[in-house]
Short mmCIF file of C-alpha atoms in Angstrom, two decimals:
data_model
loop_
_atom_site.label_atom_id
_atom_site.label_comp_id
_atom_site.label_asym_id
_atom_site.label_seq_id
_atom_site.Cartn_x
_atom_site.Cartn_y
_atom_site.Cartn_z
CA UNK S 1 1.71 -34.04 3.45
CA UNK S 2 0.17 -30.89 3.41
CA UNK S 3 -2.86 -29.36 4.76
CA UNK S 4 -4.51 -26.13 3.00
CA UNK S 5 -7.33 -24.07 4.68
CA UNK S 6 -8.97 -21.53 3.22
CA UNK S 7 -11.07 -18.34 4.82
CA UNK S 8 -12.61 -15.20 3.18
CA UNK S 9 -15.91 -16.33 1.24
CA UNK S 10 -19.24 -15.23 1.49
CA UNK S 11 -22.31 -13.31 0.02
CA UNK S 12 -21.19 -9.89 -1.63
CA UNK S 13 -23.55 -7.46 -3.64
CA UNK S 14 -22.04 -6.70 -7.26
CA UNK S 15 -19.68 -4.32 -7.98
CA UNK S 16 -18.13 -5.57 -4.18
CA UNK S 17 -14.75 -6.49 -3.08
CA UNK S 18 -13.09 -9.78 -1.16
CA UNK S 19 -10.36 -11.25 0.27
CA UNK S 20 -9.52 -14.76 0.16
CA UNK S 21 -7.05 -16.47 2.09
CA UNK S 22 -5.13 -19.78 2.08
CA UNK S 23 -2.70 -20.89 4.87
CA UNK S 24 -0.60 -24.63 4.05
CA UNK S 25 0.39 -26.32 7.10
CA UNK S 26 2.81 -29.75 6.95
CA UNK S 27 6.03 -30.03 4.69
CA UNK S 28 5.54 -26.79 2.61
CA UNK S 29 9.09 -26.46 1.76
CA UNK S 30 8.19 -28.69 -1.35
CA UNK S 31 5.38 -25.69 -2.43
CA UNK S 32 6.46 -23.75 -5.44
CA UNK S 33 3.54 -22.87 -6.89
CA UNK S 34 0.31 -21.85 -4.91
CA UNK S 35 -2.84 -20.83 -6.89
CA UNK S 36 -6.77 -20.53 -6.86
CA UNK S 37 -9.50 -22.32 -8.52
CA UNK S 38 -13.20 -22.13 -9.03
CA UNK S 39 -15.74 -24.60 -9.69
CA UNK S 40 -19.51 -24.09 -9.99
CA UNK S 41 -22.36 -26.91 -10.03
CA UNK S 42 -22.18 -28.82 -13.69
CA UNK S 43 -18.49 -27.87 -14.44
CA UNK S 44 -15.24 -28.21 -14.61
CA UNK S 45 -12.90 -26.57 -11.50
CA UNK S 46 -10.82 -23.62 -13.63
CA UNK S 47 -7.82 -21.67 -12.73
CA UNK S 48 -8.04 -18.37 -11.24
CA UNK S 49 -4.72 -17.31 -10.69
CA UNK S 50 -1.36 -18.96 -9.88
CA UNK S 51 1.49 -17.41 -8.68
CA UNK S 52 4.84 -19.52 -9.20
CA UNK S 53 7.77 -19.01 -6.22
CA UNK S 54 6.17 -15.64 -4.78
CA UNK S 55 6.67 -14.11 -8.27
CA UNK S 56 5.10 -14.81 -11.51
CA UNK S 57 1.27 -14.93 -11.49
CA UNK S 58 -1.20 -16.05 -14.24
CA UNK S 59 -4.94 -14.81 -14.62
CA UNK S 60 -7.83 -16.34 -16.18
CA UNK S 61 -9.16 -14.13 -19.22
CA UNK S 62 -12.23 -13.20 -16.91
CA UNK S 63 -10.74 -12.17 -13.72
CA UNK S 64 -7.52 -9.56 -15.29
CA UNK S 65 -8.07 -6.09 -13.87
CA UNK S 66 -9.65 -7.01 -11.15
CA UNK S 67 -8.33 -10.10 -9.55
CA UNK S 68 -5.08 -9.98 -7.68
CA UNK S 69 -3.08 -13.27 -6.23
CA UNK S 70 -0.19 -12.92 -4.10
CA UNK S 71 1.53 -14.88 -1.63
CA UNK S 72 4.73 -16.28 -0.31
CA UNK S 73 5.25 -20.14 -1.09
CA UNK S 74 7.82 -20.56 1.33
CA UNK S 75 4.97 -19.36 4.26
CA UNK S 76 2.54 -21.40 2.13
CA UNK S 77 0.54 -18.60 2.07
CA UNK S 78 -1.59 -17.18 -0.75
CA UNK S 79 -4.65 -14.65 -1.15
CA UNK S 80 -6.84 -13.09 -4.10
CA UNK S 81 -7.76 -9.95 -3.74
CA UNK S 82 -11.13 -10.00 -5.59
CA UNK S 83 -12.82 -6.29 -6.75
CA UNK S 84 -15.45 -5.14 -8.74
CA UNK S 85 -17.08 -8.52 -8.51
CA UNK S 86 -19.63 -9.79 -10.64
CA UNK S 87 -22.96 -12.55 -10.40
CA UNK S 88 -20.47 -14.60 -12.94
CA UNK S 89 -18.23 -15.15 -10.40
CA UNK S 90 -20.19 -16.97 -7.96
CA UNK S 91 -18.47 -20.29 -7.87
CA UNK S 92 -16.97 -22.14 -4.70
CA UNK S 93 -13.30 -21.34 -4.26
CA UNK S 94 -10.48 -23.94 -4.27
CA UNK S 95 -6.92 -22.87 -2.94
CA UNK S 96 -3.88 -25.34 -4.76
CA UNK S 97 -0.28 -25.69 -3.72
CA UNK S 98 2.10 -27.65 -5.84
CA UNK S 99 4.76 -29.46 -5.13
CA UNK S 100 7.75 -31.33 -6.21
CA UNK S 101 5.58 -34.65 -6.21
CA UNK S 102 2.16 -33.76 -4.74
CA UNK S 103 -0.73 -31.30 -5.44
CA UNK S 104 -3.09 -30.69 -2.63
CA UNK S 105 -6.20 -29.00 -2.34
CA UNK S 106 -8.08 -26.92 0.18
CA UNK S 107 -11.66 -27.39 1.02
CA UNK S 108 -13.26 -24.68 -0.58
CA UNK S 109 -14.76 -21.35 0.05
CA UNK S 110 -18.08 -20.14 -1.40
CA UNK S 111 -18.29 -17.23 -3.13
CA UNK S 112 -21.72 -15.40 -3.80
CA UNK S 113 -22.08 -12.23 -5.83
CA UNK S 114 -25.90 -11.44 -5.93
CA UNK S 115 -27.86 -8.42 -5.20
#
């Protein structure tokens, strides 16, 4: 089992910066791939970013150039770095490790972007 907690939301003005963080506690040798999600109220939960065994990372069209996930999987540790943020980002925040057999999920952050 593993536990994820995440820490780093909260109300930012546009054109602002965070810093999200996710910490996995439990049997996180199985985590190889660590990533973030964002859902809003109505829709689906979409990726973010992943970043597979510390190394490769994936962005969602939206966030490139400004986003930035990195992390260690073996710590079970993973953060976005989030600039020049915008209103359309405003979504609550999900942290995801997988592993070998299991996908867990954090509780979720909010993130506000209003002026």
């Amino acid at each position: 089992q593993v536990h994820l907690v995440e820490s780093g939301g909260g109300l930012v003005q546009p054109g602002g910066s965070l810093r999200l963080s996710c910490a996995a506690s439990g049997s996180i040798s199985s985590i190889y791939l660590m990533g973030w999600y964002r859902q809003v109220p109505g829709k689906q939960r979409d990726l973010v970013a992943s970043i597979l065994r510390g190394v490769t990372t994936t962005y969602a069209d939206s966030v490139k150039g400004r986003f930035t996930i990195s992390g260690d999987n073996t710590e079970g540790t993973v953060f976005l770095q989030m600039n020049s943020l915008k209103p359309e980002d405003t979504a609550v925040y999900y942290c995801k490790a997988v592993g070998l057999l299991y996908s867990y999920w954090g509780q979720g952050t909010q993130v506000t972007v209003s002026s």
